[in-house]
């Protein structure tokens, strides 16, 4: 029993316009039964400084990541989390957040791992809501707990692991980090070693398309034509391609995963969430430095 | 350092956090965040004098002064969109206020991990505060060596 989608014409060209809602739509639908608004930010305190009325908070790190292993929570923990936020399996979930929805897109991708059907992004995220002078509240989160079924994660469809990437050579890879991270020139202050990864550069043959290229000036997504120019004409992606996107820890590439899957309509796009923090520290994997993609490794 | 005792200001902050439930610790961090003082004019008009802490994901800048009584004064600024980082900076600004050079240098580098915030905020984010403390100490060493 999902809620009507946003029929705003500016979303109509996208492959899955039902995955986006505008700030106008959200403001008009706040409080609708069956709708839960989720805020997901990089900054764990931002929600407390003010959030959209009735929104609940889900933190990528303290809520969605397993506290011990480098993995996402399991079906039981996800069911407990979502139930505690007042979300049931047929709830329409709209996610928004800071940094042009980096973390919101990441949360949406994790929701998709568990097969939650109706999960949408607020186009433009927190910044657009704020720029338009819309209301925030500092009320404490107050969701009534509901039942959410235990559904195990299905990683196969949209998540790639290191071995998948090694087996993927010859198919398109998209590196969505900054050009400096891609080329491997790191600019860290003297006496401060780079944290997290031991090697710099990119996965051979990966095209560099920084995630933010998909974002328009108002913080929303660019138009379909503009996105086609970037990802098809620019990065050479074609219909039927099997694409893997990666960044540093998988959050920025969730944003690109959303663009490729839901706006451009590519099927089978996977996010390599191990990303550079895994690849750049793994033993005997190929790495290319510099601004050229480099050749597909011969295996 | 086995007999080391934290300066009272830092000990009080630590105890205040530990006395609270996890979720209320975030509220206290938010209070600190809101209390971060504005920069004095000599820095707000000269952002070039401030050192950016690269380890924090959000832009945060700090500057340390040591006065002629060897007392440390820490100044910091971070945008309102980064309340966690502001909170970390504010804890250090308040906790280190009035301490001597030696007292600040003696603060254990892992003090941020003992605040009781790792569960509420995540260990990854607490690293940002460790970096702030490290940079503050380095600035003090540079200034007192000269």
XYZ file of C-alpha atoms in Angstrom:
445
model
C 0.000 0.000 0.000
C 2.495 2.560 -1.105
C 1.887 6.247 -1.387
C 1.375 7.975 -4.731
C 4.621 8.943 -6.395
C 5.783 12.455 -7.143
C 4.611 13.264 -10.653
C 6.815 16.358 -10.923
C 7.675 16.756 -14.589
C 11.353 17.240 -13.916
C 11.574 13.605 -12.762
C 9.521 12.204 -15.658
C 12.466 11.505 -17.984
C 14.368 9.368 -15.491
C 14.190 5.584 -15.753
C 12.533 5.218 -12.324
C 10.951 8.583 -11.467
C 9.142 6.930 -8.551
C 12.483 6.833 -6.704
C 12.609 10.599 -6.219
C 10.421 13.081 -4.418
C 10.720 16.849 -4.455
C 10.794 19.082 -1.402
C 7.312 20.329 -2.396
C 5.958 16.793 -2.506
C 7.483 15.891 0.837
C 6.204 18.975 2.597
C 2.709 18.287 1.264
C 2.829 14.616 2.322
C 4.336 14.935 5.799
C 2.248 13.001 8.287
C 0.617 10.768 5.672
C 0.012 7.312 7.172
C 2.339 4.769 5.604
C 5.121 7.312 4.996
C 8.255 7.430 7.137
C 10.920 10.074 6.530
C 14.485 9.033 7.397
C 17.444 11.360 7.872
C 20.869 9.865 7.210
C 23.919 12.105 7.534
C 27.654 12.078 7.581
C 27.551 14.125 10.776
C 25.975 12.034 13.517
C 24.708 15.118 15.404
C 23.120 17.024 12.555
C 19.694 15.455 13.090
C 19.733 16.715 16.685
C 20.368 20.287 15.538
C 17.079 20.232 13.613
C 15.296 17.842 11.254
C 12.154 17.521 9.170
C 9.037 17.114 11.317
C 8.463 13.482 12.211
C 11.674 12.229 10.592
C 13.616 9.416 12.244
C 17.388 9.112 12.206
C 19.387 6.208 10.831
C 23.155 6.494 11.053
C 25.235 4.666 8.450
C 27.935 3.823 10.935
C 26.287 3.158 14.274
C 23.074 1.654 12.834
C 23.783 0.042 9.448
C 27.318 -1.297 9.886
C 28.016 -4.399 11.921
C 29.879 -3.237 15.040
C 32.486 -6.000 14.826
C 32.946 -7.291 11.301
C 33.378 -5.042 8.297
C 29.950 -5.791 6.892
C 26.371 -4.622 7.125
C 24.011 -5.734 9.846
C 22.082 -8.972 9.301
C 18.392 -9.515 8.680
C 17.504 -9.749 12.363
C 19.288 -6.515 13.251
C 17.789 -4.735 10.237
C 14.293 -5.892 11.227
C 14.836 -4.640 14.774
C 16.211 -1.301 13.563
C 13.453 -0.600 11.064
C 10.696 -1.799 13.396
C 12.019 0.570 16.085
C 11.787 3.452 13.597
C 8.142 2.728 12.834
C 8.896 1.251 9.409
C 7.105 -1.889 8.271
C 7.759 -3.839 5.108
C 5.175 -1.914 3.066
C 6.074 1.540 4.384
C 7.024 4.220 1.867
C 10.421 5.459 3.032
C 11.839 8.816 1.930
C 15.491 9.349 2.840
C 17.325 12.672 2.909
C 20.636 13.845 4.298
C 23.634 16.159 4.280
C 26.399 16.350 1.674
C 23.921 16.201 -1.219
C 22.504 12.890 -0.057
C 25.768 10.886 0.051
C 24.708 9.049 3.149
C 21.046 9.062 2.221
C 21.917 7.247 -1.016
C 24.086 4.871 0.984
C 21.184 4.103 3.339
C 18.873 3.647 0.340
C 21.337 1.171 -1.143
C 21.501 -0.772 2.148
C 17.672 -0.801 2.328
C 17.768 -2.259 -1.195
C 20.128 -5.044 -0.067
C 17.277 -6.126 2.189
C 14.755 -5.794 -0.615
C 12.737 -2.968 0.912
C 10.473 -2.114 -2.018
C 9.420 1.486 -1.684
C 12.395 3.605 -0.760
C 12.911 7.037 -2.301
C 15.348 9.944 -2.076
C 14.444 13.549 -1.374
C 15.949 15.326 -4.394
C 18.489 17.859 -3.147
C 18.547 16.510 0.391
C 18.972 18.592 3.497
C 20.671 21.493 1.782
C 17.785 22.118 -0.641
C 15.157 21.794 2.092
C 17.119 24.322 4.130
C 17.852 26.694 1.245
C 14.134 26.890 0.557
C 13.547 27.953 4.138
C 11.402 24.954 5.018
C 10.762 24.053 8.626
C 12.859 21.973 10.989
C 12.066 20.772 14.475
C 14.356 19.732 17.312
C 11.755 17.378 18.784
C 13.185 14.097 19.932
C 12.598 11.116 17.699
C 9.271 9.542 18.625
C 8.435 6.518 16.508
C 6.178 3.742 17.763
C 7.737 0.346 17.283
C 6.135 -1.823 14.611
C 6.890 -5.274 13.225
C 9.374 -5.607 10.422
C 9.984 -9.135 9.127
C 13.426 -10.719 9.266
C 14.592 -10.744 5.656
C 18.154 -11.794 4.929
C 20.321 -9.499 2.860
C 20.734 -10.376 -0.790
C 24.200 -9.137 -1.698
C 24.401 -10.802 -5.095
C 22.451 -8.326 -7.187
C 23.824 -4.921 -6.251
C 26.941 -5.487 -4.155
C 30.399 -6.431 -5.461
C 33.284 -7.874 -3.477
C 36.987 -7.756 -4.305
C 36.923 -11.122 -6.081
C 33.965 -9.954 -8.146
C 35.993 -6.951 -9.271
C 38.952 -9.162 -10.227
C 36.586 -11.323 -12.289
C 34.957 -8.231 -13.782
C 37.960 -6.914 -15.775
C 36.925 -6.221 -19.322
C 33.622 -4.746 -18.121
C 33.185 -1.098 -17.119
C 34.386 0.132 -13.734
C 33.592 3.627 -12.499
C 35.809 5.323 -9.927
C 33.746 8.106 -8.352
C 36.427 9.602 -6.076
C 38.073 12.973 -6.609
C 40.614 13.284 -9.452
C 43.427 13.477 -6.869
C 42.435 10.201 -5.275
C 42.071 8.604 -8.717
C 45.514 9.612 -9.930
C 47.142 8.626 -6.661
C 48.665 12.007 -5.750
C 47.659 12.442 -2.170
C 48.018 15.745 -0.419
C 48.449 14.968 3.229
C 50.193 17.236 5.652
C 53.785 16.421 6.655
C 54.090 13.828 9.419
C 50.493 12.707 8.905
C 50.477 9.417 7.071
C 47.476 8.622 4.928
C 44.948 6.840 7.067
C 43.289 3.662 5.994
C 44.977 2.683 2.767
C 48.528 1.647 2.054
C 48.638 2.351 -1.677
C 47.272 5.138 -3.868
C 45.890 5.097 -7.403
C 42.930 3.377 -9.029
C 41.725 -0.001 -10.253
C 43.058 -0.546 -13.814
C 40.640 0.396 -16.602
C 38.284 2.302 -14.265
C 36.818 5.488 -15.715
C 37.043 8.532 -13.466
C 33.632 10.120 -12.944
C 33.569 11.981 -9.618
C 30.161 11.396 -8.002
C 29.412 15.111 -7.757
C 29.205 15.440 -11.544
C 25.664 14.065 -11.234
C 24.618 16.913 -8.957
C 23.077 20.154 -10.232
C 23.713 23.543 -8.700
C 20.642 23.408 -6.482
C 21.863 20.122 -4.991
C 19.319 18.016 -6.907
C 20.201 15.591 -9.682
C 21.068 16.843 -13.158
C 18.651 16.262 -16.034
C 18.621 13.010 -17.971
C 20.333 14.644 -20.967
C 23.113 16.000 -18.808
C 23.568 12.640 -17.080
C 23.674 10.833 -20.426
C 26.384 13.226 -21.587
C 28.459 12.401 -18.502
C 28.015 8.653 -18.182
C 27.265 7.494 -21.741
C 29.082 9.954 -23.995
C 31.752 10.783 -21.412
C 32.506 7.518 -19.616
C 31.417 5.299 -22.516
C 28.742 3.279 -20.698
C 26.300 1.492 -23.015
C 22.955 -0.217 -22.533
C 23.473 -3.780 -21.417
C 26.776 -2.961 -19.698
C 27.532 -4.669 -16.434
C 28.934 -1.845 -14.261
C 30.732 -1.762 -10.911
C 31.189 1.559 -9.104
C 33.569 2.195 -6.213
C 34.968 5.024 -4.083
C 36.769 4.943 -0.746
C 34.323 3.161 1.536
C 31.291 2.763 -0.713
C 29.226 5.796 0.243
C 29.902 8.114 -2.686
C 29.574 5.158 -5.060
C 26.104 4.427 -3.609
C 25.175 7.859 -4.902
C 26.490 6.933 -8.383
C 24.814 3.510 -8.090
C 21.531 5.366 -7.577
C 22.149 7.567 -10.639
C 23.078 4.661 -12.907
C 20.307 2.356 -11.682
C 17.338 4.586 -11.016
C 17.933 7.655 -13.165
C 19.696 6.172 -16.208
C 18.121 2.705 -15.983
C 21.220 0.505 -16.169
C 20.509 -2.987 -14.884
C 22.767 -5.021 -12.648
C 24.931 -2.111 -11.449
C 26.901 -3.147 -8.387
C 28.540 -1.062 -5.681
C 31.961 -2.299 -4.518
C 31.684 -1.104 -0.915
C 35.097 -2.451 0.072
C 36.302 0.212 -2.361
C 39.695 1.833 -2.100
C 40.177 1.149 1.619
C 40.189 -2.545 0.728
C 41.743 -2.487 -2.746
C 44.494 -0.043 -1.771
C 45.589 -2.324 1.069
C 45.062 -5.718 -0.582
C 48.070 -7.836 -1.523
C 48.889 -8.396 -5.201
C 46.003 -6.624 -6.847
C 46.758 -4.451 -9.883
C 46.850 -0.666 -9.430
C 47.343 2.136 -11.928
C 48.608 5.603 -11.014
C 48.023 8.775 -12.997
C 45.027 10.240 -14.752
C 44.663 7.561 -17.480
C 42.468 4.499 -16.818
C 45.194 2.062 -17.869
C 44.856 -1.257 -19.687
C 42.613 -4.123 -18.643
C 44.900 -6.517 -16.744
C 45.671 -9.811 -18.467
C 44.756 -12.663 -16.167
C 52.594 7.949 33.902
C 50.962 5.371 36.149
C 50.186 8.060 38.718
C 48.917 10.412 36.060
C 45.787 12.333 36.981
C 43.743 14.105 34.327
C 43.370 17.854 34.859
C 40.138 18.576 36.706
C 38.472 20.262 33.737
C 38.944 17.217 31.501
C 38.050 14.791 34.274
C 34.765 16.644 34.840
C 33.872 16.541 31.148
C 34.672 12.847 31.006
C 32.585 12.111 34.116
C 29.683 14.152 32.727
C 29.608 12.012 29.591
C 29.968 8.731 31.455
C 27.093 9.623 33.801
C 24.673 9.719 30.864
C 22.886 7.089 28.801
C 24.393 6.682 25.336
C 21.651 8.683 23.636
C 21.925 11.552 26.082
C 25.657 11.716 25.463
C 24.852 12.974 21.971
C 22.744 15.737 23.516
C 25.653 16.763 25.723
C 27.952 16.757 22.698
C 25.410 19.009 20.979
C 25.533 21.394 23.951
C 29.299 21.569 23.627
C 28.866 22.121 19.918
C 26.595 25.097 20.559
C 29.029 26.518 23.104
C 32.051 26.685 20.805
C 33.103 30.328 21.153
C 33.368 32.577 18.119
C 36.917 33.241 17.043
C 38.479 36.419 18.368
C 38.766 39.072 15.668
C 42.471 38.579 15.147
C 41.699 35.107 13.763
C 38.269 35.569 12.243
C 39.816 38.217 10.010
C 42.906 36.123 9.281
C 41.809 32.590 8.463
C 45.269 31.993 6.979
C 46.672 31.837 10.509
C 44.556 28.804 11.313
C 45.638 25.243 10.646
C 43.184 22.925 8.953
C 42.796 19.513 10.576
C 42.812 17.266 7.516
C 41.802 14.136 9.394
C 38.355 15.532 10.071
C 35.944 15.121 7.200
C 34.516 18.580 7.810
C 36.607 21.704 7.606
C 37.858 22.499 11.088
C 40.631 24.935 11.867
C 42.580 25.369 15.068
C 45.120 27.768 16.442
C 47.065 27.603 19.688
C 48.543 30.506 21.623
C 50.947 30.179 24.531
C 51.077 33.255 26.753
C 54.057 34.445 28.785
C 52.866 32.461 31.803
C 53.083 29.276 29.689
C 49.277 29.006 29.653
C 47.725 27.476 26.549
C 44.836 29.127 24.685
C 43.153 27.056 21.995
C 40.937 28.592 19.299
C 38.888 26.583 16.862
C 36.233 27.044 14.220
C 34.037 24.624 12.282
C 30.841 25.181 10.285
C 27.408 24.727 11.827
C 26.763 21.916 9.324
C 29.414 19.931 11.201
C 28.087 19.870 14.781
C 30.046 16.756 15.784
C 33.332 18.342 14.817
C 32.310 21.567 16.560
C 31.495 19.535 19.658
C 34.910 17.857 19.633
C 36.662 21.195 19.253
C 34.540 22.741 21.994
C 35.394 19.941 24.452
C 39.080 20.640 23.903
C 38.677 24.428 24.038
C 36.865 24.142 27.397
C 38.846 21.223 28.736
C 42.267 22.686 27.998
C 41.389 26.246 29.064
C 43.846 27.576 31.628
C 46.181 24.579 31.489
C 49.930 25.002 31.249
C 52.018 23.828 28.327
C 53.200 20.797 30.281
C 49.709 19.898 31.431
C 48.405 19.926 27.875
C 51.343 17.908 26.551
C 50.729 15.366 29.334
C 47.100 14.764 28.355
C 47.057 11.191 27.032
C 46.772 11.073 23.235
C 43.926 8.594 23.577
C 41.870 10.814 25.909
C 39.143 11.166 23.218
C 38.621 7.389 23.235
C 37.956 7.456 26.992
C 35.201 10.054 26.836
C 32.446 7.499 26.426
C 31.603 8.678 22.927
C 32.874 5.797 20.829
C 29.605 3.918 21.039
C 27.394 6.950 20.495
C 29.433 8.553 17.752
C 31.533 5.625 16.406
C 35.274 5.067 16.820
C 35.882 6.302 13.278
C 34.497 9.740 14.051
C 36.221 9.974 17.432
C 39.496 9.773 15.492
C 38.770 13.299 14.335
C 39.047 14.505 17.921
C 42.257 12.548 18.452
C 43.661 14.378 15.438
C 42.578 17.750 16.886
C 44.362 17.023 20.147
C 47.458 15.814 18.272
C 47.623 18.965 16.173
C 47.116 21.206 19.190
C 50.019 19.500 20.961
C 52.221 19.773 17.895
C 51.544 23.500 17.625
C 52.455 23.907 21.296
C 55.723 22.036 20.803
C 56.598 24.179 17.814
C 55.824 27.394 19.645
C 57.698 26.500 22.798
C 60.720 25.171 20.940
C 61.244 28.477 19.184
